[in-house]
PDB file of C-alpha atoms in Angstrom:
ATOM      1  CA  MET L   1      15.990  -3.235   4.881  1.00 96.00           C
ATOM      2  CA  LYS L   2      16.108  -6.643   6.535  1.00 94.00           C
ATOM      3  CA  TYR L   3      13.755  -9.415   5.444  1.00 94.00           C
ATOM      4  CA  MET L   4      13.276 -10.769   8.941  1.00 92.00           C
ATOM      5  CA  GLY L   5      10.700  -9.097  11.149  1.00 94.00           C
ATOM      6  CA  MET L   6       7.689  -7.334   9.677  1.00 94.00           C
ATOM      7  CA  PRO L   7       8.608  -8.010   5.988  1.00 96.00           C
ATOM      8  CA  TRP L   8       8.844 -11.736   6.763  1.00 97.00           C
ATOM      9  CA  GLY L   9       5.495 -11.527   8.529  1.00 94.00           C
ATOM     10  CA  MET L  10       3.915  -9.822   5.528  1.00 93.00           C
ATOM     11  CA  TRP L  11       5.128 -12.552   3.200  1.00 96.00           C
ATOM     12  CA  THR L  12       3.950 -15.309   5.560  1.00 94.00           C
ATOM     13  CA  LEU L  13       0.502 -13.747   5.893  1.00 91.00           C
ATOM     14  CA  PHE L  14      -0.181 -12.829   2.273  1.00 92.00           C
ATOM     15  CA  ALA L  15       1.843 -15.098  -0.044  1.00 94.00           C
ATOM     16  CA  GLY L  16      -0.811 -17.813  -0.165  1.00 94.00           C
ATOM     17  CA  SER L  17      -3.521 -15.346  -1.110  1.00 93.00           C
ATOM     18  CA  PHE L  18      -1.304 -13.687  -3.707  1.00 95.00           C
ATOM     19  CA  ARG L  19      -0.653 -17.113  -5.241  1.00 96.00           C
ATOM     20  CA  ALA L  20      -4.352 -18.063  -5.257  1.00 95.00           C
ATOM     21  CA  GLN L  21      -5.359 -14.878  -7.081  1.00 95.00           C
ATOM     22  CA  LEU L  22      -2.809 -15.565  -9.801  1.00 97.00           C
ATOM     23  CA  THR L  23      -5.177 -18.373 -10.766  1.00 97.00           C
ATOM     24  CA  ASP L  24      -8.546 -16.893  -9.824  1.00 95.00           C
ATOM     25  CA  VAL L  25      -8.048 -13.400 -11.267  1.00 94.00           C
ATOM     26  CA  LEU L  26      -5.201 -13.602 -13.793  1.00 96.00           C
ATOM     27  CA  GLY L  27      -5.915 -17.083 -15.125  1.00 96.00           C
ATOM     28  CA  TYR L  28      -2.571 -18.818 -14.553  1.00 97.00           C
ATOM     29  CA  ASN L  29      -2.644 -22.542 -13.882  1.00 97.00           C
ATOM     30  CA  GLU L  30      -1.600 -23.866 -10.500  1.00 97.00           C
ATOM     31  CA  GLN L  31       1.876 -24.942 -11.605  1.00 97.00           C
ATOM     32  CA  THR L  32       2.644 -21.536 -13.115  1.00 98.00           C
ATOM     33  CA  ALA L  33       1.230 -19.760 -10.041  1.00 98.00           C
ATOM     34  CA  LYS L  34       3.553 -21.738  -7.777  1.00 98.00           C
ATOM     35  CA  ALA L  35       6.547 -20.923  -9.994  1.00 98.00           C
ATOM     36  CA  ILE L  36       5.688 -17.205 -10.004  1.00 98.00           C
ATOM     37  CA  THR L  37       5.380 -17.223  -6.214  1.00 98.00           C
ATOM     38  CA  ARG L  38       8.726 -18.950  -5.802  1.00 98.00           C
ATOM     39  CA  ARG L  39      10.463 -16.406  -8.030  1.00 98.00           C
ATOM     40  CA  ALA L  40       8.561 -13.544  -6.417  1.00 98.00           C
ATOM     41  CA  LYS L  41       9.892 -14.438  -2.970  1.00 98.00           C
ATOM     42  CA  ALA L  42      13.471 -14.135  -4.211  1.00 98.00           C
ATOM     43  CA  LYS L  43      12.648 -10.854  -5.973  1.00 98.00           C
ATOM     44  CA  TYR L  44      10.936  -9.538  -2.826  1.00 98.00           C
ATOM     45  CA  LYS L  45      14.066 -10.181  -0.767  1.00 98.00           C
ATOM     46  CA  GLU L  46      16.188  -8.531  -3.456  1.00 98.00           C
ATOM     47  CA  ILE L  47      14.012  -5.399  -3.493  1.00 98.00           C
ATOM     48  CA  LEU L  48      14.011  -5.169   0.299  1.00 97.00           C
ATOM     49  CA  SER L  49      17.798  -5.464   0.432  1.00 97.00           C
ATOM     50  CA  ARG L  50      18.076  -2.228  -1.579  1.00 95.00           C
ATOM     51  CA  LEU L  51      15.773  -0.247   0.709  1.00 97.00           C
ATOM     52  CA  PRO L  52      16.891   1.682   3.805  1.00 96.00           C
ATOM     53  CA  GLU L  53      15.554   0.937   7.247  1.00 95.00           C
ATOM     54  CA  PHE L  54      12.746   3.246   8.308  1.00 96.00           C
ATOM     55  CA  GLU L  55      13.243   5.422  11.352  1.00 94.00           C
ATOM     56  CA  LYS L  56      11.362   4.721  14.538  1.00 89.00           C
ATOM     57  CA  GLY L  57       7.941   6.318  14.515  1.00 87.00           C
ATOM     58  CA  ASP L  58       7.509   6.160  10.730  1.00 94.00           C
ATOM     59  CA  ARG L  59       4.067   4.613  10.308  1.00 92.00           C
ATOM     60  CA  PHE L  60       4.409   4.135   6.545  1.00 94.00           C
ATOM     61  CA  LYS L  61       6.935   1.283   6.463  1.00 95.00           C
ATOM     62  CA  ILE L  62       4.162  -1.282   6.086  1.00 91.00           C
ATOM     63  CA  SER L  63       2.879   0.514   2.980  1.00 91.00           C
ATOM     64  CA  LEU L  64       6.254   0.327   1.270  1.00 94.00           C
ATOM     65  CA  VAL L  65       6.757  -3.324   2.205  1.00 95.00           C
ATOM     66  CA  GLY L  66       3.351  -4.110   0.696  1.00 91.00           C
ATOM     67  CA  CYS L  67       4.384  -2.287  -2.474  1.00 92.00           C
ATOM     68  CA  ALA L  68       7.637  -4.271  -2.625  1.00 95.00           C
ATOM     69  CA  MET L  69       5.698  -7.516  -2.358  1.00 95.00           C
ATOM     70  CA  LEU L  70       3.236  -6.584  -5.085  1.00 93.00           C
ATOM     71  CA  GLY L  71       6.062  -5.356  -7.322  1.00 95.00           C
ATOM     72  CA  ALA L  72       7.939  -8.630  -6.834  1.00 97.00           C
ATOM     73  CA  PHE L  73       4.935 -10.609  -8.077  1.00 97.00           C
ATOM     74  CA  VAL L  74       4.363  -8.365 -11.095  1.00 96.00           C
ATOM     75  CA  LEU L  75       8.017  -8.526 -12.119  1.00 97.00           C
ATOM     76  CA  THR L  76       7.961 -12.337 -12.111  1.00 97.00           C
ATOM     77  CA  MET L  77       4.676 -12.777 -14.009  1.00 97.00           C
ATOM     78  CA  PRO L  78       5.052 -14.071 -17.591  1.00 96.00           C
ATOM     79  CA  GLU L  79       2.713 -11.318 -18.808  1.00 95.00           C
ATOM     80  CA  ARG L  80       2.449  -7.825 -17.405  1.00 94.00           C
ATOM     81  CA  PRO L  81      -1.102  -7.090 -16.173  1.00 94.00           C
ATOM     82  CA  ASN L  82      -2.802  -3.776 -16.884  1.00 91.00           C
ATOM     83  CA  VAL L  83      -3.825  -1.480 -14.065  1.00 88.00           C
ATOM     84  CA  ASP L  84      -7.428  -2.746 -13.966  1.00 89.00           C
ATOM     85  CA  GLN L  85      -6.330  -6.373 -13.752  1.00 92.00           C
ATOM     86  CA  LEU L  86      -3.753  -5.576 -11.096  1.00 91.00           C
ATOM     87  CA  THR L  87      -6.210  -3.538  -9.025  1.00 87.00           C
ATOM     88  CA  GLU L  88      -8.647  -6.459  -8.958  1.00 89.00           C
ATOM     89  CA  TYR L  89      -5.821  -8.892  -8.239  1.00 91.00           C
ATOM     90  CA  TYR L  90      -4.464  -6.913  -5.300  1.00 87.00           C
ATOM     91  CA  ALA L  91      -7.888  -6.124  -3.841  1.00 84.00           C
ATOM     92  CA  LYS L  92      -8.881  -9.795  -3.864  1.00 86.00           C
ATOM     93  CA  ALA L  93      -5.501 -10.838  -2.467  1.00 86.00           C
ATOM     94  CA  MET L  94      -6.362  -8.984   0.737  1.00 77.00           C
ATOM     95  CA  THR L  95      -6.839 -11.815   3.203  1.00 68.00           C
ATOM     96  CA  LYS L  96      -9.321 -11.913   6.074  1.00 65.00           C
ATOM     97  CA  PRO L  97      -6.709 -10.587   8.554  1.00 68.00           C
ATOM     98  CA  MET L  98      -6.226  -7.474   6.391  1.00 74.00           C
ATOM     99  CA  ARG L  99      -9.958  -6.888   6.145  1.00 76.00           C
ATOM    100  CA  TRP L 100     -10.132  -7.310   9.905  1.00 79.00           C
ATOM    101  CA  PHE L 101      -7.327  -4.765  10.273  1.00 79.00           C
ATOM    102  CA  CYS L 102      -9.190  -2.313   8.041  1.00 80.00           C
ATOM    103  CA  ARG L 103     -12.358  -2.676  10.091  1.00 82.00           C
ATOM    104  CA  LYS L 104     -10.500  -2.166  13.370  1.00 82.00           C
ATOM    105  CA  SER L 105      -8.658   0.806  11.934  1.00 84.00           C
ATOM    106  CA  GLY L 106     -11.952   2.223  10.711  1.00 82.00           C
ATOM    107  CA  GLU L 107     -13.458   1.974  14.171  1.00 87.00           C
ATOM    108  CA  LYS L 108     -10.663   4.178  15.539  1.00 89.00           C
ATOM    109  CA  LYS L 109     -10.243   6.469  12.526  1.00 91.00           C
ATOM    110  CA  PHE L 110     -11.715   9.595  14.128  1.00 93.00           C
ATOM    111  CA  THR L 111     -10.628   9.054  17.733  1.00 94.00           C
ATOM    112  CA  PRO L 112      -8.303  11.610  19.397  1.00 94.00           C
ATOM    113  CA  GLN L 113      -5.538   8.972  19.488  1.00 94.00           C
ATOM    114  CA  SER L 114      -5.798   8.317  15.750  1.00 93.00           C
ATOM    115  CA  VAL L 115      -5.822  12.026  14.926  1.00 94.00           C
ATOM    116  CA  ALA L 116      -2.804  12.581  17.168  1.00 95.00           C
ATOM    117  CA  GLY L 117      -0.957   9.804  15.332  1.00 94.00           C
ATOM    118  CA  LEU L 118      -1.608  11.452  11.985  1.00 94.00           C
ATOM    119  CA  GLN L 119      -0.500  14.814  13.321  1.00 96.00           C
ATOM    120  CA  ALA L 120       2.731  13.196  14.517  1.00 95.00           C
ATOM    121  CA  ALA L 121       3.281  11.606  11.099  1.00 95.00           C
ATOM    122  CA  ALA L 122       2.773  14.994   9.458  1.00 96.00           C
ATOM    123  CA  ALA L 123       5.294  16.593  11.807  1.00 96.00           C
ATOM    124  CA  LEU L 124       7.877  13.838  11.211  1.00 96.00           C
ATOM    125  CA  LYS L 125       8.375  14.665   7.502  1.00 96.00           C
ATOM    126  CA  ALA L 126      10.179  11.354   7.128  1.00 97.00           C
ATOM    127  CA  ALA L 127      10.646  11.658   3.342  1.00 97.00           C
ATOM    128  CA  ASP L 128      13.058  14.528   3.942  1.00 97.00           C
ATOM    129  CA  ARG L 129      15.494  11.863   5.148  1.00 97.00           C
ATOM    130  CA  ASN L 130      14.198   8.719   3.428  1.00 97.00           C
ATOM    131  CA  SER L 131      12.937   9.094  -0.141  1.00 96.00           C
ATOM    132  CA  TYR L 132      10.975   5.835   0.203  1.00 97.00           C
ATOM    133  CA  SER L 133       8.784   7.279   2.940  1.00 97.00           C
ATOM    134  CA  TRP L 134       6.046   9.928   2.868  1.00 97.00           C
ATOM    135  CA  ASN L 135       5.607  13.611   3.673  1.00 98.00           C
ATOM    136  CA  MET L 136       2.104  14.703   4.503  1.00 97.00           C
ATOM    137  CA  ASP L 137       0.106  17.632   5.805  1.00 97.00           C
ATOM    138  CA  PHE L 138      -2.930  17.098   7.980  1.00 97.00           C
ATOM    139  CA  TYR L 139      -6.124  19.152   7.838  1.00 97.00           C
ATOM    140  CA  GLU L 140      -9.204  18.695   9.976  1.00 96.00           C
ATOM    141  CA  TYR L 141     -12.443  19.845   8.332  1.00 96.00           C
ATOM    142  CA  PRO L 142     -13.804  22.957  10.096  1.00 96.00           C
ATOM    143  CA  ASP L 143     -17.279  21.444  10.400  1.00 96.00           C
ATOM    144  CA  GLY L 144     -15.948  18.421  12.301  1.00 94.00           C
ATOM    145  CA  SER L 145     -16.978  15.982   9.561  1.00 95.00           C
ATOM    146  CA  GLY L 146     -13.549  14.420   9.161  1.00 96.00           C
ATOM    147  CA  TYR L 147     -10.092  15.255   7.861  1.00 97.00           C
ATOM    148  CA  GLU L 148      -7.716  15.204   4.936  1.00 97.00           C
ATOM    149  CA  ALA L 149      -4.196  13.806   4.724  1.00 96.00           C
ATOM    150  CA  ARG L 150      -2.392  15.562   1.872  1.00 97.00           C
ATOM    151  CA  PHE L 151       0.754  13.796   0.669  1.00 97.00           C
ATOM    152  CA  THR L 152       3.460  15.775  -1.116  1.00 97.00           C
ATOM    153  CA  LYS L 153       5.984  12.901  -1.279  1.00 97.00           C
ATOM    154  CA  CYS L 154       5.102   9.231  -1.739  1.00 96.00           C
ATOM    155  CA  GLY L 155       7.433   6.281  -1.212  1.00 96.00           C
ATOM    156  CA  ILE L 156       5.305   4.006  -3.380  1.00 93.00           C
ATOM    157  CA  CYS L 157       5.698   6.383  -6.331  1.00 94.00           C
ATOM    158  CA  VAL L 158       9.479   6.343  -5.847  1.00 95.00           C
ATOM    159  CA  LEU L 159       9.720   2.552  -5.615  1.00 96.00           C
ATOM    160  CA  MET L 160       7.306   1.854  -8.478  1.00 93.00           C
ATOM    161  CA  TRP L 161       9.284   4.246 -10.685  1.00 95.00           C
ATOM    162  CA  GLU L 162      12.526   2.437  -9.857  1.00 96.00           C
ATOM    163  CA  LEU L 163      10.915  -0.930 -10.595  1.00 96.00           C
ATOM    164  CA  GLY L 164       9.594   0.275 -13.961  1.00 95.00           C
ATOM    165  CA  LEU L 165       6.006  -0.103 -12.745  1.00 93.00           C
ATOM    166  CA  TYR L 166       5.010   3.531 -12.278  1.00 91.00           C
ATOM    167  CA  ASP L 167       1.999   3.186 -14.583  1.00 88.00           C
ATOM    168  CA  LEU L 168       0.660   0.503 -12.248  1.00 88.00           C
ATOM    169  CA  ALA L 169       0.507   2.626  -9.086  1.00 79.00           C
ATOM    170  CA  LEU L 170      -2.748   1.452  -7.485  1.00 76.00           C
ATOM    171  CA  CYS L 171      -4.048   4.694  -6.035  1.00 84.00           C
ATOM    172  CA  ARG L 172      -7.625   3.497  -6.499  1.00 77.00           C
ATOM    173  CA  LEU L 173      -7.113   0.959  -3.728  1.00 78.00           C
ATOM    174  CA  ASP L 174      -7.372   3.781  -1.203  1.00 85.00           C
ATOM    175  CA  TYR L 175     -11.096   3.690  -1.921  1.00 81.00           C
ATOM    176  CA  THR L 176     -11.163  -0.079  -1.356  1.00 79.00           C
ATOM    177  CA  MET L 177      -9.319   0.181   1.948  1.00 80.00           C
ATOM    178  CA  SER L 178     -11.604   2.946   3.194  1.00 83.00           C
ATOM    179  CA  GLU L 179     -14.694   0.989   2.202  1.00 83.00           C
ATOM    180  CA  ALA L 180     -13.380  -2.015   4.137  1.00 80.00           C
ATOM    181  CA  GLY L 181     -13.001   0.233   7.189  1.00 83.00           C
ATOM    182  CA  GLY L 182     -16.722   0.931   7.089  1.00 86.00           C
ATOM    183  CA  THR L 183     -16.772   4.268   8.932  1.00 89.00           C
ATOM    184  CA  ALA L 184     -15.680   6.857   6.353  1.00 91.00           C
ATOM    185  CA  ASP L 185     -16.413   7.995   2.824  1.00 93.00           C
ATOM    186  CA  PHE L 186     -13.202   8.526   0.865  1.00 93.00           C
ATOM    187  CA  THR L 187     -12.769  11.587  -1.331  1.00 94.00           C
ATOM    188  CA  ARG L 188      -9.935  12.632  -3.630  1.00 95.00           C
ATOM    189  CA  GLN L 189      -9.106  15.233  -6.229  1.00 95.00           C
ATOM    190  CA  TYR L 190      -5.434  14.600  -7.136  1.00 95.00           C
ATOM    191  CA  THR L 191      -2.767  11.904  -7.070  1.00 94.00           C
ATOM    192  CA  LEU L 192       0.976  12.321  -7.461  1.00 94.00           C
ATOM    193  CA  ALA L 193       1.059   9.263  -9.727  1.00 90.00           C
ATOM    194  CA  SER L 194      -1.200  10.995 -12.260  1.00 90.00           C
ATOM    195  CA  GLY L 195       0.819  14.223 -12.178  1.00 92.00           C
ATOM    196  CA  GLY L 196      -1.140  16.077  -9.513  1.00 95.00           C
ATOM    197  CA  PRO L 197       0.434  18.597  -7.127  1.00 96.00           C
ATOM    198  CA  TYR L 198      -0.184  16.232  -4.220  1.00 96.00           C
ATOM    199  CA  CYS L 199      -2.159  13.157  -3.279  1.00 96.00           C
ATOM    200  CA  ASP L 200      -5.167  14.020  -1.142  1.00 96.00           C
ATOM    201  CA  CYS L 201      -6.886  11.465   1.045  1.00 95.00           C
ATOM    202  CA  GLY L 202     -10.094  12.848   2.487  1.00 96.00           C
ATOM    203  CA  TYR L 203     -12.131  10.922   5.059  1.00 95.00           C
ATOM    204  CA  LYS L 204     -15.645  12.038   5.926  1.00 95.00           C
ATOM    205  CA  LYS L 205     -17.585  10.400   8.731  1.00 94.00           C
ATOM    206  CA  LYS L 206     -20.465   8.239   7.566  1.00 91.00           C
TER     207      LYS L 206
END
């Protein structure tokens, strides 16, 4: 995968916030935080260079790029954080543009266009051809209260395993992202990262 384009944009948008939370959440001093960020950028490019390009129409590329960026920071930290520390770190590193994106996405979550996009993603089965992508099934609730996206393959699980960070898969952030959207209550029974048969993401209209 090339660094230029969307991955470059992700780094430009989020690197400053990632650096700030190294101090605010994880307690590193400013000099150490700058050094971690400098090393993380090189690691980020290295990780991306090993990843395949995503096919056109695969909506999950941004998720994997975000995982690569987080993994690059963790791998260049002097001390490995635990999952609670990393969850807080990543949640607080979400900048205002990301919160804005979540709110806008939440406003459209149950529109016909959004549902059609999820149905198309389910039909694509991109992980059959790219192990770093996702396969999902899509189910609308019969009572019209929302829907469930059920993932049977997860690119983040694959990448985190390769990076030696599988125990730090931040599945709990799905709740944070949904809360930021403001229009749905998130429900879940299983995750692939914890050994479940699939990862279910249920969204019920508020």
